[in-house]
Amino acid sequence: QVQLVESGGGLVQPGGSLTLSCAASGNIFSIEAMGWYRQAPGKERELVAMIDTIGIANYADSVKGRFTISRENARNRVYLQMNSLKPEDTAVYYCQADRLRDFGNYYRNYWGQGTQVTVSS
């Protein structure tokens, strides 16, 4: 069994910063990529950022230059540093483990439960 637990969401003023954390635990041999998605009310879930095991990261155009994703492979953790936050960043942010391999050699994608980020004055 695998669990992804996010933390760090909350209410922040425009221009402020937040750091999201996600810890994966359980039956984990390796995780090819870890990332963050978000879903705003009435919108589809979208990719925010993704990082692979050697640190190559991809970002949505809307967050480039403002958000930074990082990862601790040994601890199966991923972080999202969010700076210069805008009201349009308001959403539920979900952590994803992409192509997680367990000790039985099964591959699956896993999601966290989500954490709310609200950017408002």
Coordinates of N, CA and C in Angstrom, one line a residue:
Q1 N 0.8 -1.2 0.0 CA 0.0 0.0 0.0 C 0.9 1.2 0.0
V2 N 0.4 2.2 -0.7 CA 1.2 3.5 -0.9 C 0.3 4.7 -0.5
Q3 N 0.9 5.6 0.2 CA 0.2 6.8 0.6 C 1.0 8.0 0.2
L4 N 0.3 9.1 -0.3 CA 0.9 10.4 -0.6 C 0.2 11.4 0.3
V5 N 1.0 12.1 1.1 CA 0.4 13.1 2.0 C 1.0 14.4 1.7
E6 N 0.1 15.4 1.4 CA 0.5 16.7 1.1 C 0.4 17.6 2.4
S7 N 1.1 18.7 2.4 CA 1.0 19.7 3.5 C 1.5 21.0 2.9
G8 N 1.1 22.1 3.7 CA 1.7 23.4 3.3 C 0.7 24.3 2.7
G9 N -0.5 23.9 2.4 CA -1.4 24.8 1.7 C -1.9 25.8 2.7
G10 N -2.7 26.8 2.2 CA -3.3 27.8 3.1 C -3.7 29.0 2.4
L11 N -3.9 30.1 3.1 CA -4.4 31.4 2.6 C -3.2 32.3 2.6
V12 N -2.9 33.0 1.4 CA -1.8 33.9 1.3 C -2.3 35.1 0.5
Q13 N -1.7 36.2 0.7 CA -2.0 37.4 -0.1 C -1.3 37.4 -1.4
P14 N -1.8 38.1 -2.4 CA -1.2 38.2 -3.7 C 0.3 38.7 -3.5
G15 N 1.2 38.1 -4.2 CA 2.6 38.4 -4.1 C 3.3 37.6 -3.1
G16 N 2.6 36.9 -2.3 CA 3.2 36.1 -1.2 C 3.7 34.8 -1.7
S17 N 4.2 34.0 -0.7 CA 4.9 32.7 -1.0 C 4.3 31.6 -0.1
L18 N 4.3 30.4 -0.7 CA 4.0 29.2 0.1 C 4.9 28.1 -0.4
T19 N 5.1 27.1 0.5 CA 5.8 25.9 0.0 C 5.0 24.7 0.4
L20 N 4.7 23.9 -0.7 CA 4.0 22.6 -0.5 C 5.0 21.5 -0.4
S21 N 4.6 20.5 0.4 CA 5.4 19.3 0.6 C 4.5 18.1 0.4
C22 N 5.1 17.0 -0.1 CA 4.4 15.8 -0.3 C 5.4 14.6 0.0
A23 N 4.9 13.7 0.9 CA 5.7 12.6 1.3 C 5.0 11.3 0.8
A24 N 5.7 10.5 0.1 CA 5.2 9.2 -0.3 C 5.7 8.1 0.6
S25 N 4.9 7.2 1.1 CA 5.3 6.2 2.0 C 4.6 4.8 1.6
G26 N 5.2 3.8 2.1 CA 4.6 2.4 1.9 C 5.5 1.5 1.0
N27 N 4.8 0.7 0.2 CA 5.5 -0.3 -0.6 C 6.1 0.4 -1.9
I28 N 7.2 1.0 -1.7 CA 7.8 1.8 -2.7 C 9.3 1.3 -3.0
F29 N 9.5 0.9 -4.3 CA 10.9 0.6 -4.7 C 11.5 1.8 -5.4
S30 N 10.7 2.4 -6.2 CA 11.2 3.6 -6.9 C 10.1 4.4 -7.5
I31 N 10.3 5.6 -7.8 CA 9.3 6.5 -8.4 C 10.0 7.3 -9.5
E32 N 9.5 7.1 -10.7 CA 10.2 7.7 -11.9 C 10.1 9.2 -11.8
A33 N 8.9 9.7 -11.6 CA 8.7 11.2 -11.5 C 7.7 11.5 -10.4
M34 N 7.9 12.7 -9.9 CA 6.9 13.2 -8.9 C 6.5 14.6 -9.3
G35 N 5.3 15.0 -9.1 CA 4.9 16.3 -9.5 C 3.7 16.8 -8.8
W36 N 3.3 18.0 -9.3 CA 2.1 18.7 -8.7 C 1.2 19.1 -9.8
Y37 N -0.1 18.8 -9.5 CA -1.2 19.3 -10.4 C -2.1 20.2 -9.6
R38 N -2.9 20.9 -10.2 CA -3.9 21.7 -9.5 C -5.2 21.7 -10.2
Q39 N -6.3 22.0 -9.5 CA -7.6 22.0 -10.0 C -8.4 23.2 -9.4
A40 N -8.7 24.1 -10.2 CA -9.5 25.3 -9.7 C -11.0 24.9 -9.9
P41 N -11.9 25.6 -9.2 CA -13.3 25.3 -9.3 C -13.8 25.5 -10.7
G42 N -14.5 24.5 -11.3 CA -15.0 24.6 -12.6 C -14.0 24.4 -13.7
K43 N -12.8 24.0 -13.3 CA -11.8 23.8 -14.3 C -11.2 22.4 -14.2
E44 N -10.6 22.0 -15.3 CA -9.9 20.6 -15.3 C -8.6 20.7 -14.5
R45 N -8.3 19.5 -14.0 CA -7.0 19.4 -13.4 C -5.9 19.6 -14.4
E46 N -4.9 20.4 -14.0 CA -3.8 20.7 -14.9 C -2.4 20.5 -14.2
L47 N -1.4 20.1 -15.0 CA -0.1 19.9 -14.6 C 0.5 21.3 -14.2
V48 N 1.1 21.3 -13.0 CA 1.9 22.5 -12.6 C 3.4 22.3 -12.8
A49 N 3.9 21.2 -12.3 CA 5.3 21.0 -12.4 C 5.6 19.5 -12.2
M50 N 6.6 19.0 -12.8 CA 7.0 17.6 -12.6 C 8.5 17.5 -12.6
I51 N 9.0 16.6 -11.8 CA 10.5 16.4 -11.8 C 10.8 14.9 -11.8
D52 N 11.9 14.6 -12.5 CA 12.3 13.2 -12.6 C 13.4 12.9 -11.6
T53 N 13.9 11.6 -11.6 CA 14.9 11.2 -10.6 C 16.2 11.9 -10.7
I54 N 16.5 12.5 -11.9 CA 17.8 13.2 -12.0 C 17.7 14.7 -11.9
G55 N 16.5 15.1 -11.6 CA 16.3 16.6 -11.3 C 15.8 17.4 -12.5
I56 N 15.5 16.7 -13.6 CA 15.0 17.5 -14.7 C 13.5 17.8 -14.5
A57 N 13.2 19.1 -14.6 CA 11.9 19.6 -14.2 C 11.2 20.2 -15.4
N58 N 9.9 20.1 -15.4 CA 9.0 20.8 -16.4 C 8.0 21.6 -15.7
Y59 N 7.6 22.7 -16.2 CA 6.7 23.6 -15.6 C 5.6 24.0 -16.6
A60 N 4.4 24.3 -16.1 CA 3.4 24.9 -16.9 C 3.9 26.4 -17.2
D61 N 3.5 26.9 -18.3 CA 3.9 28.2 -18.7 C 3.5 29.3 -17.7
S62 N 2.3 29.0 -17.1 CA 1.7 30.0 -16.2 C 2.5 30.2 -14.9
V63 N 3.4 29.2 -14.6 CA 4.1 29.3 -13.3 C 5.6 29.4 -13.5
K64 N 6.1 29.3 -14.7 CA 7.5 29.4 -15.0 C 8.1 30.7 -14.4
G65 N 9.2 30.6 -13.7 CA 9.8 31.8 -13.1 C 9.3 32.2 -11.7
R66 N 8.2 31.5 -11.3 CA 7.6 31.8 -10.0 C 7.6 30.6 -9.1
F67 N 7.5 29.4 -9.7 CA 7.4 28.2 -8.9 C 8.7 27.4 -9.1
T68 N 9.1 26.7 -8.1 CA 10.3 25.8 -8.2 C 9.9 24.4 -7.6
I69 N 10.1 23.4 -8.3 CA 9.9 22.0 -7.8 C 11.2 21.4 -7.4
S70 N 11.2 20.7 -6.4 CA 12.5 20.0 -5.9 C 12.1 18.6 -5.3
R71 N 13.0 17.8 -5.2 CA 12.7 16.4 -4.8 C 13.9 15.8 -3.9
E72 N 13.5 15.0 -3.0 CA 14.4 14.2 -2.2 C 14.2 12.7 -2.5
N73 N 15.0 12.2 -3.4 CA 14.7 10.8 -3.9 C 14.8 9.8 -2.7
A74 N 15.8 9.9 -1.9 CA 15.9 9.0 -0.8 C 14.8 8.9 0.2
R75 N 14.1 10.1 0.3 CA 13.0 10.2 1.3 C 11.6 10.1 0.5
N76 N 11.6 10.0 -0.8 CA 10.4 10.0 -1.6 C 9.5 11.2 -1.3
R77 N 10.2 12.4 -1.3 CA 9.5 13.6 -1.0 C 9.6 14.6 -2.2
V78 N 8.6 15.4 -2.4 CA 8.7 16.4 -3.4 C 8.1 17.7 -2.8
Y79 N 8.7 18.8 -3.3 CA 8.3 20.1 -2.8 C 7.9 21.1 -3.9
L80 N 7.1 22.0 -3.6 CA 6.8 23.1 -4.6 C 6.9 24.4 -3.9
Q81 N 7.9 25.2 -4.2 CA 8.1 26.5 -3.7 C 7.4 27.5 -4.6
M82 N 6.4 28.2 -4.1 CA 5.6 29.1 -4.9 C 5.8 30.5 -4.5
N83 N 6.3 31.3 -5.4 CA 6.5 32.7 -5.1 C 5.7 33.6 -6.0
S84 N 5.6 34.8 -5.6 CA 4.8 35.8 -6.4 C 3.4 35.3 -6.8
L85 N 2.7 34.8 -5.8 CA 1.4 34.1 -6.0 C 0.4 35.1 -6.5
K86 N -0.5 34.6 -7.3 CA -1.5 35.4 -7.9 C -2.9 34.8 -7.6
P87 N -4.0 35.6 -7.6 CA -5.3 35.0 -7.3 C -5.6 33.8 -8.3
E88 N -5.1 33.8 -9.5 CA -5.4 32.7 -10.4 C -4.6 31.5 -10.1
D89 N -3.8 31.5 -9.1 CA -3.1 30.3 -8.6 C -4.0 29.6 -7.6
T90 N -5.1 30.2 -7.2 CA -6.0 29.5 -6.3 C -6.6 28.2 -6.8
A91 N -6.4 27.1 -6.1 CA -6.8 25.8 -6.5 C -6.5 24.8 -5.4
V92 N -7.0 23.6 -5.6 CA -6.6 22.5 -4.8 C -5.3 21.9 -5.6
Y93 N -4.3 21.7 -4.8 CA -3.0 21.2 -5.4 C -2.8 19.7 -5.0
Y94 N -2.6 18.9 -6.0 CA -2.4 17.5 -5.8 C -1.0 17.0 -6.1
C95 N -0.5 16.2 -5.3 CA 0.8 15.6 -5.5 C 0.6 14.3 -6.3
Q96 N 1.5 14.0 -7.2 CA 1.4 12.7 -8.0 C 2.7 12.0 -8.0
A97 N 2.7 10.7 -7.8 CA 3.8 9.9 -8.0 C 3.6 9.1 -9.3
D98 N 4.5 9.4 -10.3 CA 4.3 8.8 -11.7 C 5.1 7.6 -11.9
R99 N 4.5 6.5 -12.3 CA 5.2 5.2 -12.5 C 6.0 4.8 -11.3
L100 N 5.2 4.7 -10.2 CA 5.8 4.2 -8.9 C 5.9 2.7 -9.0
R101 N 7.1 2.2 -8.7 CA 7.3 0.8 -8.8 C 7.4 0.2 -7.4
D102 N 6.6 -0.8 -7.1 CA 6.6 -1.4 -5.8 C 7.5 -2.6 -5.7
F103 N 7.7 -3.2 -4.6 CA 8.6 -4.3 -4.4 C 8.1 -5.6 -5.1
G104 N 6.9 -5.6 -5.6 CA 6.4 -6.7 -6.4 C 6.5 -6.4 -7.9
N105 N 7.3 -5.3 -8.2 CA 7.5 -4.9 -9.6 C 6.3 -4.5 -10.4
Y106 N 5.3 -4.0 -9.7 CA 4.1 -3.4 -10.3 C 4.3 -1.9 -10.4
Y107 N 3.8 -1.3 -11.5 CA 3.9 0.1 -11.7 C 2.5 0.7 -11.6
R108 N 2.4 1.8 -10.9 CA 1.1 2.5 -10.9 C 1.4 4.0 -10.6
N109 N 0.4 4.8 -10.9 CA 0.4 6.2 -10.6 C -0.4 6.4 -9.3
Y110 N 0.1 7.2 -8.4 CA -0.7 7.5 -7.2 C -0.9 9.0 -7.0
W111 N -2.0 9.3 -6.3 CA -2.3 10.7 -6.0 C -2.5 11.0 -4.5
G112 N -2.1 12.2 -4.1 CA -2.4 12.6 -2.8 C -3.9 13.1 -2.7
Q113 N -4.3 13.5 -1.5 CA -5.6 13.9 -1.3 C -5.9 15.3 -1.6
G114 N -4.9 16.1 -1.8 CA -5.0 17.5 -2.2 C -4.9 18.4 -1.0
T115 N -4.4 19.6 -1.3 CA -4.3 20.7 -0.3 C -4.7 22.0 -0.9
Q116 N -5.5 22.7 -0.2 CA -6.1 24.0 -0.8 C -5.1 25.1 -0.7
V117 N -4.9 25.8 -1.8 CA -4.1 27.1 -1.8 C -5.1 28.2 -2.3
T118 N -5.2 29.2 -1.4 CA -6.1 30.3 -1.7 C -5.2 31.6 -1.7
V119 N -5.3 32.3 -2.8 CA -4.5 33.6 -2.9 C -5.5 34.7 -3.0
S120 N -5.6 35.5 -1.9 CA -6.6 36.5 -1.8 C -6.2 37.6 -0.8
S121 N -6.6 38.8 -1.1 CA -6.3 39.9 -0.2 C -7.5 40.1 0.8

